[in-house]
XYZ file of N, CA, C and O in Angstrom:
744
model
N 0.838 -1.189 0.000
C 0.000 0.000 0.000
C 0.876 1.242 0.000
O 2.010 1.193 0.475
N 0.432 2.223 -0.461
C 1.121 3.475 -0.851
C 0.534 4.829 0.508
O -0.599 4.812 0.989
N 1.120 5.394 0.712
C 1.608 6.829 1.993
C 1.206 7.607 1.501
O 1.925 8.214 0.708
N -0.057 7.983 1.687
C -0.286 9.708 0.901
C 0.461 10.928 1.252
O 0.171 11.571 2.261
N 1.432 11.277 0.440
C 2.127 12.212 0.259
C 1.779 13.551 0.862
O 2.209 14.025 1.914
N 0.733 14.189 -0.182
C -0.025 15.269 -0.869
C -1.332 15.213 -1.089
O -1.783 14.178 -1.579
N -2.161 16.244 -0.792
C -3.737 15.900 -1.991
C -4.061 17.620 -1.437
O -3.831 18.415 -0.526
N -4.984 17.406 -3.173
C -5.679 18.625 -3.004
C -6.564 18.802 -1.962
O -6.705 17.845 -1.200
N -7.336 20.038 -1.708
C -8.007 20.112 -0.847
C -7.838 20.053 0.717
O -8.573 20.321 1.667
N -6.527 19.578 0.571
C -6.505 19.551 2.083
C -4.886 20.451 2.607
O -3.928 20.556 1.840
N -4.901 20.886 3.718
C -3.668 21.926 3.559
C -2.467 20.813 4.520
O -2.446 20.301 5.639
N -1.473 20.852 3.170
C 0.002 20.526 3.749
C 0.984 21.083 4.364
O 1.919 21.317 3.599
N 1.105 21.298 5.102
C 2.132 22.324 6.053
C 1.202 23.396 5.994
O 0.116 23.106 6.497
N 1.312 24.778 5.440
C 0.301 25.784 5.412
C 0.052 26.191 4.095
O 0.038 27.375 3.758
N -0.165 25.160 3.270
C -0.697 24.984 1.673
C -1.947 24.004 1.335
O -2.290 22.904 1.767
N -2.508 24.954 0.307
C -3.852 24.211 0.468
C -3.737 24.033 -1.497
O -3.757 25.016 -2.238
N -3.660 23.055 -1.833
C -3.590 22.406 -3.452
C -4.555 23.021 -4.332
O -4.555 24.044 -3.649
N -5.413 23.306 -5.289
C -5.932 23.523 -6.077
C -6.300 22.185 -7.003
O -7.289 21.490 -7.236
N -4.133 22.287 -7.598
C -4.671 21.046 -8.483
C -2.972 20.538 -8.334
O -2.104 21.397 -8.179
N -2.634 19.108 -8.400
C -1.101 18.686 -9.003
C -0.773 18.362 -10.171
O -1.499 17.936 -11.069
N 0.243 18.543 -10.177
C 0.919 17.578 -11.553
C 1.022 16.439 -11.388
O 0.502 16.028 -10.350
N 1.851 15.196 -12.469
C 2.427 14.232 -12.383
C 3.702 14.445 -11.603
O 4.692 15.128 -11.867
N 3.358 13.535 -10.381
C 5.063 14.195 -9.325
C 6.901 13.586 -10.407
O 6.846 13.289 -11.601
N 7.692 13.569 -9.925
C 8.907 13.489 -10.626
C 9.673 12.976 -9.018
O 9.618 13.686 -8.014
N 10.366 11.601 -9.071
C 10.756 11.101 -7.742
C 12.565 10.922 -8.634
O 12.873 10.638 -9.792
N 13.389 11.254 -7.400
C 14.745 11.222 -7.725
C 14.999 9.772 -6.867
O 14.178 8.931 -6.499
N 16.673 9.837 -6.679
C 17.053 8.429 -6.273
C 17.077 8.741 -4.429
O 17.115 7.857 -3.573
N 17.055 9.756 -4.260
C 17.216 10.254 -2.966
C 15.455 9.941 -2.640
O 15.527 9.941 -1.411
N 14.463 9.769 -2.842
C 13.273 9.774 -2.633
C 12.521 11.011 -2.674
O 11.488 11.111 -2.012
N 12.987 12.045 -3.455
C 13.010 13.342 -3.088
C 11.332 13.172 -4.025
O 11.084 12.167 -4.691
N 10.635 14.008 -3.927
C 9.730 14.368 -5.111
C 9.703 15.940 -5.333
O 9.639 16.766 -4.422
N 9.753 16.172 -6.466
C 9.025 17.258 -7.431
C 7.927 16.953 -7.996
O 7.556 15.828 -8.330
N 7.143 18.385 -8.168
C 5.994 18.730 -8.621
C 5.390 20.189 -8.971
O 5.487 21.073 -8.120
N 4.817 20.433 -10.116
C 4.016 22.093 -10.100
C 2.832 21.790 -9.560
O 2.554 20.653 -9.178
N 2.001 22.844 -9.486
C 0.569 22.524 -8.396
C 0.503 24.077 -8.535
O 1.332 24.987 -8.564
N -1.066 23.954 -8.617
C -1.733 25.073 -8.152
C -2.048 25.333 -6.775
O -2.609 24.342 -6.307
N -1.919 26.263 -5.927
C -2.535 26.732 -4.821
C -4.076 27.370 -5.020
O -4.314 28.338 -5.742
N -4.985 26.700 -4.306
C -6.184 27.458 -4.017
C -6.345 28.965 -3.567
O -5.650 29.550 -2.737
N -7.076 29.310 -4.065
C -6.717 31.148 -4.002
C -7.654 31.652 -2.459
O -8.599 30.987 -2.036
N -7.267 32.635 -1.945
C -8.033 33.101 -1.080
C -6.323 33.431 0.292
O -5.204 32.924 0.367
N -7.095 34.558 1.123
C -5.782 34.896 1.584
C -4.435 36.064 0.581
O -4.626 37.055 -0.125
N -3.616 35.602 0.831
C -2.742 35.801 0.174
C -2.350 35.269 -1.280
O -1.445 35.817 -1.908
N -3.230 33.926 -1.916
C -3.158 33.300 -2.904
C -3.895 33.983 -4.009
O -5.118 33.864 -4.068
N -3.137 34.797 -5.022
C -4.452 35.039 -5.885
C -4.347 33.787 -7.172
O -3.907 32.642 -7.065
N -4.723 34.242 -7.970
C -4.524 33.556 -9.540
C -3.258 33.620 -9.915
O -2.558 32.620 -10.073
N -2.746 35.187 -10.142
C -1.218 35.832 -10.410
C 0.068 35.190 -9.833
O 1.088 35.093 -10.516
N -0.019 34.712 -8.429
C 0.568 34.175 -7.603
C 0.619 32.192 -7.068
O 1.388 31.489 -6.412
N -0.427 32.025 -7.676
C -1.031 30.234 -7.220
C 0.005 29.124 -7.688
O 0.146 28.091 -7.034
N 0.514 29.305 -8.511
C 1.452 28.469 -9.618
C 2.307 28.415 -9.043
O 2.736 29.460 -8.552
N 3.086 26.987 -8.778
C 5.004 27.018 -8.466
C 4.986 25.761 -8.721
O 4.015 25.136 -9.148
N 6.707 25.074 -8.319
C 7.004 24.604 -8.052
C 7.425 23.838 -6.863
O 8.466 24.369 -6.474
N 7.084 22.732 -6.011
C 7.309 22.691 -4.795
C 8.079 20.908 -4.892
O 7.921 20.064 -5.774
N 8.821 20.847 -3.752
C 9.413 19.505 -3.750
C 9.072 18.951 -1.826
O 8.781 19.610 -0.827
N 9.245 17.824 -2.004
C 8.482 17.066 -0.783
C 9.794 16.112 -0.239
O 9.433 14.935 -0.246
N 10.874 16.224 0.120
C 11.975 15.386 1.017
C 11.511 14.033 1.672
O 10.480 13.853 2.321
N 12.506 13.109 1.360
C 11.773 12.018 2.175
C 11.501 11.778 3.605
O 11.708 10.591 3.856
N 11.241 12.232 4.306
C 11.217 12.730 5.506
C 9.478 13.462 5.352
O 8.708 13.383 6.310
N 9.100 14.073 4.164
C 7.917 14.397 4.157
C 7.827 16.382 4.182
O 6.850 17.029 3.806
N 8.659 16.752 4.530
C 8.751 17.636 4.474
C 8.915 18.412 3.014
O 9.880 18.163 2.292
N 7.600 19.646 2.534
C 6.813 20.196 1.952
C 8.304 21.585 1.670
O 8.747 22.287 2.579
N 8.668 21.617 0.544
C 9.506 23.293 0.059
C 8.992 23.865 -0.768
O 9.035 23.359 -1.889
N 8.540 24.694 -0.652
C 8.300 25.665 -2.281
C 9.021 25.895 -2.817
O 9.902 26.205 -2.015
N 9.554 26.046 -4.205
C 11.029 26.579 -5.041
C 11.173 27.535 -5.941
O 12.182 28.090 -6.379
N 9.934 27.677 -6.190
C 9.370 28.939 -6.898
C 7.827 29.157 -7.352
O 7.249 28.295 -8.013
N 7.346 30.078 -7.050
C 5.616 30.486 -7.273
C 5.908 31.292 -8.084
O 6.933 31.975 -8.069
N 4.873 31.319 -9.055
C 4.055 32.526 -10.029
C 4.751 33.720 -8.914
O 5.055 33.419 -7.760
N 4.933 35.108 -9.497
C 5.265 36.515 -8.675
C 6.673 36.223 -8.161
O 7.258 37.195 -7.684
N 7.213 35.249 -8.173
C 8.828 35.148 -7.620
C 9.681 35.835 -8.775
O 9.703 35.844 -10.005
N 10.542 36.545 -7.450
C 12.040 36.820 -9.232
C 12.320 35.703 -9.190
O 12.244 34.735 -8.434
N 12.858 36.127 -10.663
C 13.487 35.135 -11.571
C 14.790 35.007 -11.202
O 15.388 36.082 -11.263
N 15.510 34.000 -10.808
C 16.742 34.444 -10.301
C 17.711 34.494 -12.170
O 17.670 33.620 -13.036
N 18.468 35.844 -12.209
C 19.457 35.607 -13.370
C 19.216 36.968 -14.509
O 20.032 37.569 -15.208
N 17.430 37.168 -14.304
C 16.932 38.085 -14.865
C 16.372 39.406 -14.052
O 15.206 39.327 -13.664
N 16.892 40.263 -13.845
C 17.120 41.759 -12.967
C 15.464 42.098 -13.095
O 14.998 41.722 -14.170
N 14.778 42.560 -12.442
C 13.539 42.608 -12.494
C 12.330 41.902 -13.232
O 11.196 42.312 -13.481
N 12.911 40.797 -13.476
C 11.705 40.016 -13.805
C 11.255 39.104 -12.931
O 12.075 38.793 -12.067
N 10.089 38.518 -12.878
C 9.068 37.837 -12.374
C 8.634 36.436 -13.051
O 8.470 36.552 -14.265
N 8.409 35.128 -12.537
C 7.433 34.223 -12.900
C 6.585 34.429 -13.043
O 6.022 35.133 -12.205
N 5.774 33.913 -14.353
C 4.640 34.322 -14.701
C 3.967 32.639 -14.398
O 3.105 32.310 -13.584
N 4.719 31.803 -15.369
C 4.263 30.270 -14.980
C 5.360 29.079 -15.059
O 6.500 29.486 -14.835
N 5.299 28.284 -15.216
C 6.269 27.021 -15.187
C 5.857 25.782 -16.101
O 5.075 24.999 -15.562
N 6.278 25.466 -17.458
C 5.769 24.909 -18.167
C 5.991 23.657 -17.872
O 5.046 22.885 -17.709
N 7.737 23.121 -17.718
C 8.263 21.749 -17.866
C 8.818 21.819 -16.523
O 8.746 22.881 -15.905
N 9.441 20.649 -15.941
C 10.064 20.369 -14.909
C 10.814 18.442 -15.404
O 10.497 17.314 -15.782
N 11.933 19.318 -15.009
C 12.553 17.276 -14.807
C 13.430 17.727 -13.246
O 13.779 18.761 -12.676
N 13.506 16.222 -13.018
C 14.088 15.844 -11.432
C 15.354 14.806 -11.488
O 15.239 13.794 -10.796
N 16.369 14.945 -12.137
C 17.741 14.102 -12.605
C 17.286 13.359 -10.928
O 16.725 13.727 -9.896
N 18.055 11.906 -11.575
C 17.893 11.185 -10.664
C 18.659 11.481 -9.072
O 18.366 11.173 -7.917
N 20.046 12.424 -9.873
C 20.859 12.737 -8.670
C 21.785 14.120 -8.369
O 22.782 14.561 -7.797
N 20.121 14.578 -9.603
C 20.673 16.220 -9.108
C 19.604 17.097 -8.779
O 18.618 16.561 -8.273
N 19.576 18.435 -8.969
C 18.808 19.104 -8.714
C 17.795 19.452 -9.669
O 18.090 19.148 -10.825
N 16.437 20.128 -9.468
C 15.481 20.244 -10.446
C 16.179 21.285 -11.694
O 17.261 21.839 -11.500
N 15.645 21.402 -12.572
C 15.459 22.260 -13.938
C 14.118 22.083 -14.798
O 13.464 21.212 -15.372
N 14.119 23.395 -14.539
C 12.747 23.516 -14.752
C 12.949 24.408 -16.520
O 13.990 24.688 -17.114
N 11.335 24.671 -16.974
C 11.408 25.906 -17.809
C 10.178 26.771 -17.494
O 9.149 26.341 -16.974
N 10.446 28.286 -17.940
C 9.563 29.051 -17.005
C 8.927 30.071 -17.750
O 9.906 30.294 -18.462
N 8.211 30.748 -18.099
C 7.922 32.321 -19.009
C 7.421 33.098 -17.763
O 6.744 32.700 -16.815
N 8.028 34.514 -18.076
C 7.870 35.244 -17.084
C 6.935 36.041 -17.544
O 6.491 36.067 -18.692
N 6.500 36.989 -16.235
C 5.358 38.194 -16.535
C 6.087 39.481 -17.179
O 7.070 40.131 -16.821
N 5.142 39.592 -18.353
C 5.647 40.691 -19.469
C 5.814 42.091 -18.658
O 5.293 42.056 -17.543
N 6.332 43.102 -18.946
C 5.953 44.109 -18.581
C 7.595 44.582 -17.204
O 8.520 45.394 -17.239
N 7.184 43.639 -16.322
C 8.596 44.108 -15.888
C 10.018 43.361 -16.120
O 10.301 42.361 -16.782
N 10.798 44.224 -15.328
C 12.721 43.210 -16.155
C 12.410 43.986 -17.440
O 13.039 43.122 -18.050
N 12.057 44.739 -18.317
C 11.825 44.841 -19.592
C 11.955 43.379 -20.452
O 12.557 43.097 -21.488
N 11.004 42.494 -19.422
C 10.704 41.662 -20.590
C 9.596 41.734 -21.443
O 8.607 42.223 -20.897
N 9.401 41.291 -22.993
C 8.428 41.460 -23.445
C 8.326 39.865 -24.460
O 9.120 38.944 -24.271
N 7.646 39.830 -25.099
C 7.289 38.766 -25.822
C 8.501 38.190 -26.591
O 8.187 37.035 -26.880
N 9.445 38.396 -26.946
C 10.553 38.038 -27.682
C 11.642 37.524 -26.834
O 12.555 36.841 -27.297
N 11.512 37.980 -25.104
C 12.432 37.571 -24.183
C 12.201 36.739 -23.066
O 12.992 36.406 -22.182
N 10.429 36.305 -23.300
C 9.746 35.826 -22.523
C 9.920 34.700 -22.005
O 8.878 34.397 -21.425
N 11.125 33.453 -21.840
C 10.898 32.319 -21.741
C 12.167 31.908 -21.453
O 13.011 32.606 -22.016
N 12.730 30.782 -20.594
C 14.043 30.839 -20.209
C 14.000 28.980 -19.234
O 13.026 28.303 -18.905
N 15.387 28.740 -19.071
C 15.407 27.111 -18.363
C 16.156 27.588 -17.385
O 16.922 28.533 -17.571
N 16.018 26.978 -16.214
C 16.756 27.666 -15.038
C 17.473 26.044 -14.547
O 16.683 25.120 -14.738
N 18.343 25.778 -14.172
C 18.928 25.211 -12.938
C 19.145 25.039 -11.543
O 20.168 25.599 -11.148
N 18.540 24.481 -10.747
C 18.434 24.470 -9.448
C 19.728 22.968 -8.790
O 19.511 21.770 -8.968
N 20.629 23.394 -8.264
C 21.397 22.463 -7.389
C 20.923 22.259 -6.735
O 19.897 22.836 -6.375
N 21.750 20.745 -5.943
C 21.504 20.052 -4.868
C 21.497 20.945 -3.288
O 20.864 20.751 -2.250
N 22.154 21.615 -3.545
C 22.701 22.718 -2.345
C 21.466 23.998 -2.936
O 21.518 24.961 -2.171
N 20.544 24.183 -3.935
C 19.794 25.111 -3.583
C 19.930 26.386 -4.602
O 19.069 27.203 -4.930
N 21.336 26.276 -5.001
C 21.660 27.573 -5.614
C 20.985 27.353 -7.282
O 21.082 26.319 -7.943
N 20.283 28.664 -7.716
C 19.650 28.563 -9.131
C 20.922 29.134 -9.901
O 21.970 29.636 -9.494
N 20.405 28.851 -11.213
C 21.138 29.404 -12.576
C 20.363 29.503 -13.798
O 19.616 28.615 -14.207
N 20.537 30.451 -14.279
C 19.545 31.021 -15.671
C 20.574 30.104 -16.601
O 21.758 30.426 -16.694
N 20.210 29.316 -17.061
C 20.324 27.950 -18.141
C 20.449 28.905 -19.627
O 21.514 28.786 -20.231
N 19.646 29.615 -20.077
C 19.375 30.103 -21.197
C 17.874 30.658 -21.606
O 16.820 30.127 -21.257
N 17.990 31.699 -22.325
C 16.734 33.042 -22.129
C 16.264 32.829 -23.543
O 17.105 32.416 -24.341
N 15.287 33.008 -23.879
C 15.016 33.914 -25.147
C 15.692 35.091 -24.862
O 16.013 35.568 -23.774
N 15.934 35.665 -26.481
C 16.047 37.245 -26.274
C 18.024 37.129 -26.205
O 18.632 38.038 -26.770
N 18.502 36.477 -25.802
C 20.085 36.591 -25.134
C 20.394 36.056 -26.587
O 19.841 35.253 -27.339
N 21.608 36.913 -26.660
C 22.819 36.944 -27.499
C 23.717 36.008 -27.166
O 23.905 35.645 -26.004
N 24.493 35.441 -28.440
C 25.376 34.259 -27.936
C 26.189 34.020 -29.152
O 25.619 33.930 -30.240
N 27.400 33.916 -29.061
C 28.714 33.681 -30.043
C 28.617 32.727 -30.620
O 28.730 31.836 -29.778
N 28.427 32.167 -31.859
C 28.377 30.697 -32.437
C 29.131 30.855 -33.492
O 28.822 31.724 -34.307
N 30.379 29.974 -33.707
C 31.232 30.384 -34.606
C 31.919 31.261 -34.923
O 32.620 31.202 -35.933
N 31.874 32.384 -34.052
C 32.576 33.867 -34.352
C 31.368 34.924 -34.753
O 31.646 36.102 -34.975
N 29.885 34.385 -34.841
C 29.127 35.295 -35.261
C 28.123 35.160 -34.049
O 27.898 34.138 -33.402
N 27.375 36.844 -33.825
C 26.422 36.790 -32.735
C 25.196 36.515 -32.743
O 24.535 37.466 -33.163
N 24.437 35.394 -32.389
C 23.114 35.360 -32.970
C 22.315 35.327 -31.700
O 22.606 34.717 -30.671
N 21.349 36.014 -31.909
C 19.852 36.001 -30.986
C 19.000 34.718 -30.678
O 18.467 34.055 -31.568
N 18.924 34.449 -29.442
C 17.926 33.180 -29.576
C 16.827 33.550 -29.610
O 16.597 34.675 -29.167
N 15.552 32.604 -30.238
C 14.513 32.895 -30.663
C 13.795 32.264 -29.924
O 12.846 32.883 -29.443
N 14.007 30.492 -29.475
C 13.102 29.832 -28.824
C 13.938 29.068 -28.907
O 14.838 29.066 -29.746
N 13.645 27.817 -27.488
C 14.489 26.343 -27.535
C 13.445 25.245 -26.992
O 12.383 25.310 -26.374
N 14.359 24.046 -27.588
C 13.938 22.995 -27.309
C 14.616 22.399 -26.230
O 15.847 22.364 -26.213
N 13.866 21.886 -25.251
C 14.716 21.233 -24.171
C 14.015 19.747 -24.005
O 14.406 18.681 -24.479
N 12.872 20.007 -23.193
C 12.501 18.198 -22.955
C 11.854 17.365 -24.217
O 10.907 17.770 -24.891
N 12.364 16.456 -24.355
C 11.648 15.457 -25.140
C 10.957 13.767 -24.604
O 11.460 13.138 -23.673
N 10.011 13.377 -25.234
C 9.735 12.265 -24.634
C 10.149 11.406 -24.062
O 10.909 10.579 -24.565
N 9.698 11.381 -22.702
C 10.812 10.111 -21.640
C 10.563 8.905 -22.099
O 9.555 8.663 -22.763
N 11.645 7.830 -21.730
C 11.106 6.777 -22.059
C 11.677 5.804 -20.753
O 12.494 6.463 -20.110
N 11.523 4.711 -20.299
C 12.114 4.031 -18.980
C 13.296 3.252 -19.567
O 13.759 2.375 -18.837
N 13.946 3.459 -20.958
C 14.718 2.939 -21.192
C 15.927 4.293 -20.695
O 15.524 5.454 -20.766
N 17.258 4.033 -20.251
C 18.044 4.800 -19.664
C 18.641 5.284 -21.137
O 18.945 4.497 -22.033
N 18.758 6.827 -21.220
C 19.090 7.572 -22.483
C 18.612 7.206 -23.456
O 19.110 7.413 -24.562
N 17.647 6.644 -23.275
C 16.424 7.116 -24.840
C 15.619 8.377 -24.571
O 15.154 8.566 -23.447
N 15.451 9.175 -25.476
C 14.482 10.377 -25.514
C 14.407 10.996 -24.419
O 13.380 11.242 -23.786
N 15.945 11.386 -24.044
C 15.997 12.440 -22.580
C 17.148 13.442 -22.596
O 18.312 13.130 -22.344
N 16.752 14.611 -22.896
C 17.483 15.885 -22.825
C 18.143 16.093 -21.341
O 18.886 17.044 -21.102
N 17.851 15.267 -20.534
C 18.741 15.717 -19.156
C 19.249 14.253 -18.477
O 18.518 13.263 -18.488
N 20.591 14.255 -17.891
C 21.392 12.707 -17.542
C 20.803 12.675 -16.396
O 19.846 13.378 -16.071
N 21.500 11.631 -15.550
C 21.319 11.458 -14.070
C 21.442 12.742 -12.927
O 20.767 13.039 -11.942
N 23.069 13.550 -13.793
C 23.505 14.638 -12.733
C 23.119 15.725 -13.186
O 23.741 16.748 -12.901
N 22.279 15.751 -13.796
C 21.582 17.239 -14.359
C 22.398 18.062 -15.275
O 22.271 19.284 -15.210
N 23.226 17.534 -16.125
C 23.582 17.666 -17.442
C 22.794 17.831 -18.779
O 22.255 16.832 -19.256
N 22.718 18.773 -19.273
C 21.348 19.561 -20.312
C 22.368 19.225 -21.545
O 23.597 19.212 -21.600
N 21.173 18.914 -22.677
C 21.315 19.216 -23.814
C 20.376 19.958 -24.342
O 19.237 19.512 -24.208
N 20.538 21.330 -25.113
C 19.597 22.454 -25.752
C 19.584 22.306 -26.761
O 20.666 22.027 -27.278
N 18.346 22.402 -27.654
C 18.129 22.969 -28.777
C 18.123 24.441 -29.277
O 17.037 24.741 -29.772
N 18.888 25.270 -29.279
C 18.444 26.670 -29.513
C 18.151 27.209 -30.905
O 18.901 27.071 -31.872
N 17.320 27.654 -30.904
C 16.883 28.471 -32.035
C 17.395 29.470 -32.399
O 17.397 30.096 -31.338
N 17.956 30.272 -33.298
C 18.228 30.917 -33.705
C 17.159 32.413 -34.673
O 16.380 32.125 -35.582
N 17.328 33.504 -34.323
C 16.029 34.634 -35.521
C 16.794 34.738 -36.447
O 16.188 35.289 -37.365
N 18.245 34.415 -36.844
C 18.558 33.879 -38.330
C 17.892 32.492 -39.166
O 18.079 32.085 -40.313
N 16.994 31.954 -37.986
C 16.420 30.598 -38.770
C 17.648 29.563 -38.519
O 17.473 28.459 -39.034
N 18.309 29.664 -38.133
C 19.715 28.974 -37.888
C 19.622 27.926 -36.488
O 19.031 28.608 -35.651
N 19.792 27.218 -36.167
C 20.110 26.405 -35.088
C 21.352 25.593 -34.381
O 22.397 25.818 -34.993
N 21.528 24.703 -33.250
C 22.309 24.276 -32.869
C 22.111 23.456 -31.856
O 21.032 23.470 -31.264
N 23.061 22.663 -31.521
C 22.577 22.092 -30.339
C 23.758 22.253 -28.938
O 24.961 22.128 -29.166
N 23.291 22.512 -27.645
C 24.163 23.208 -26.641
C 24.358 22.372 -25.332
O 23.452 22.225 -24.511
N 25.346 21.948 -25.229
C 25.188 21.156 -24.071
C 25.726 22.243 -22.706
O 26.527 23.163 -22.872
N 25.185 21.942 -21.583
C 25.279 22.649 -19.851
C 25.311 21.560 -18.741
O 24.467 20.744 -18.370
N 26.462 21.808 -18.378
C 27.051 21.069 -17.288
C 26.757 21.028 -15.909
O 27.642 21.381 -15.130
N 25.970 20.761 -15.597
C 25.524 21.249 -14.323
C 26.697 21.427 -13.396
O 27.847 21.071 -13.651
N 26.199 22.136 -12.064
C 27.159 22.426 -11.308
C 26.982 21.917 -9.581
O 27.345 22.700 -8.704
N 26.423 20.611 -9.233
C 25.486 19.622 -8.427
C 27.471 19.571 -7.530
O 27.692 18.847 -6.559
């Protein structure tokens, strides 16, 4: 028989669910998950959205909500959190689009993969909008590809290893592409 973790409707530490995701379990027993928070209080709509992880021990972290800076980007904000993976023996990486309007972000800079270590510390992975040397020439990213279909076979159809080692697709607004590997730092 299985330990209920989590559930909506009912408040975990001083969180009350809305709705979950499909959780993401590492080798440590750790779990990740996005989830909505039920609004009321301090919860609005703007704010309900994050990321939260659950220790085996049971203990409930938030890691980032909707309205959080962005760590990497100078006045910008989470707007939402699209993807999430949980390396078996590193830290989360997520991908995120932020709220337009401040950071002078706007629609062309809107979207970015962050890195989270074992120890906690984030890293801006790669932005829309950011400039980057390829070959001696500077090109703009446009949009990237990061997760692709998991499969339970080990390195089939997985953009991220065990230790949280990334492979990117970046796009290029020359129409141009590449592919980028990031080393985590676990």
């Amino acid at each position: 028989t299985g330990a209920l973790v989590v559930r909506t409707g009912v408040a975990s530490g001083n969180q009350t669910f809305q709705s979950l995701s499909a959780p993401l379990l590492n080798n440590a027993k750790d779990i990740a998950f996005t989830g909505a928070l039920a609004t009321g209080g301090n919860v609005t709509s703007s704010n309900a959205n994050g990321i939260w992880t659950i220790d085996s021990n049971g203990s409930l972290t938030k890691i980032f909500r909707s309205g959080d800076s962005a760590p990497g980007v100078v006045g910008a904000t989470f707007a939402s959190f699209s993807q999430l993976a949980f390396p078996a023996n590193g830290g989360i990486t997520f991908a995120a689009t932020f709220a337009t309007g401040s950071g002078m972000v706007s629609g062309t800079n809107n979207q970015g993969v962050w890195s989270v270590s074992n120890s906690g510390a984030t890293e801006l992975v790669v932005r829309t909008g950011n400039s980057l040397s390829v070959g001696g020439a500077v090109k703009t990213i446009s949009s990237f590809d990061f997760f692709s279909a998991s499969s339970v076979t080990e390195g089939v159809g997985r953009t991220i290893n065990s230790w949280g080692d990334i492979i990117l697709k970046l796009n290029f607004t020359d129409k141009s592409s590449g592919l980028f590997r990031y080393d985590a730092r676990n």
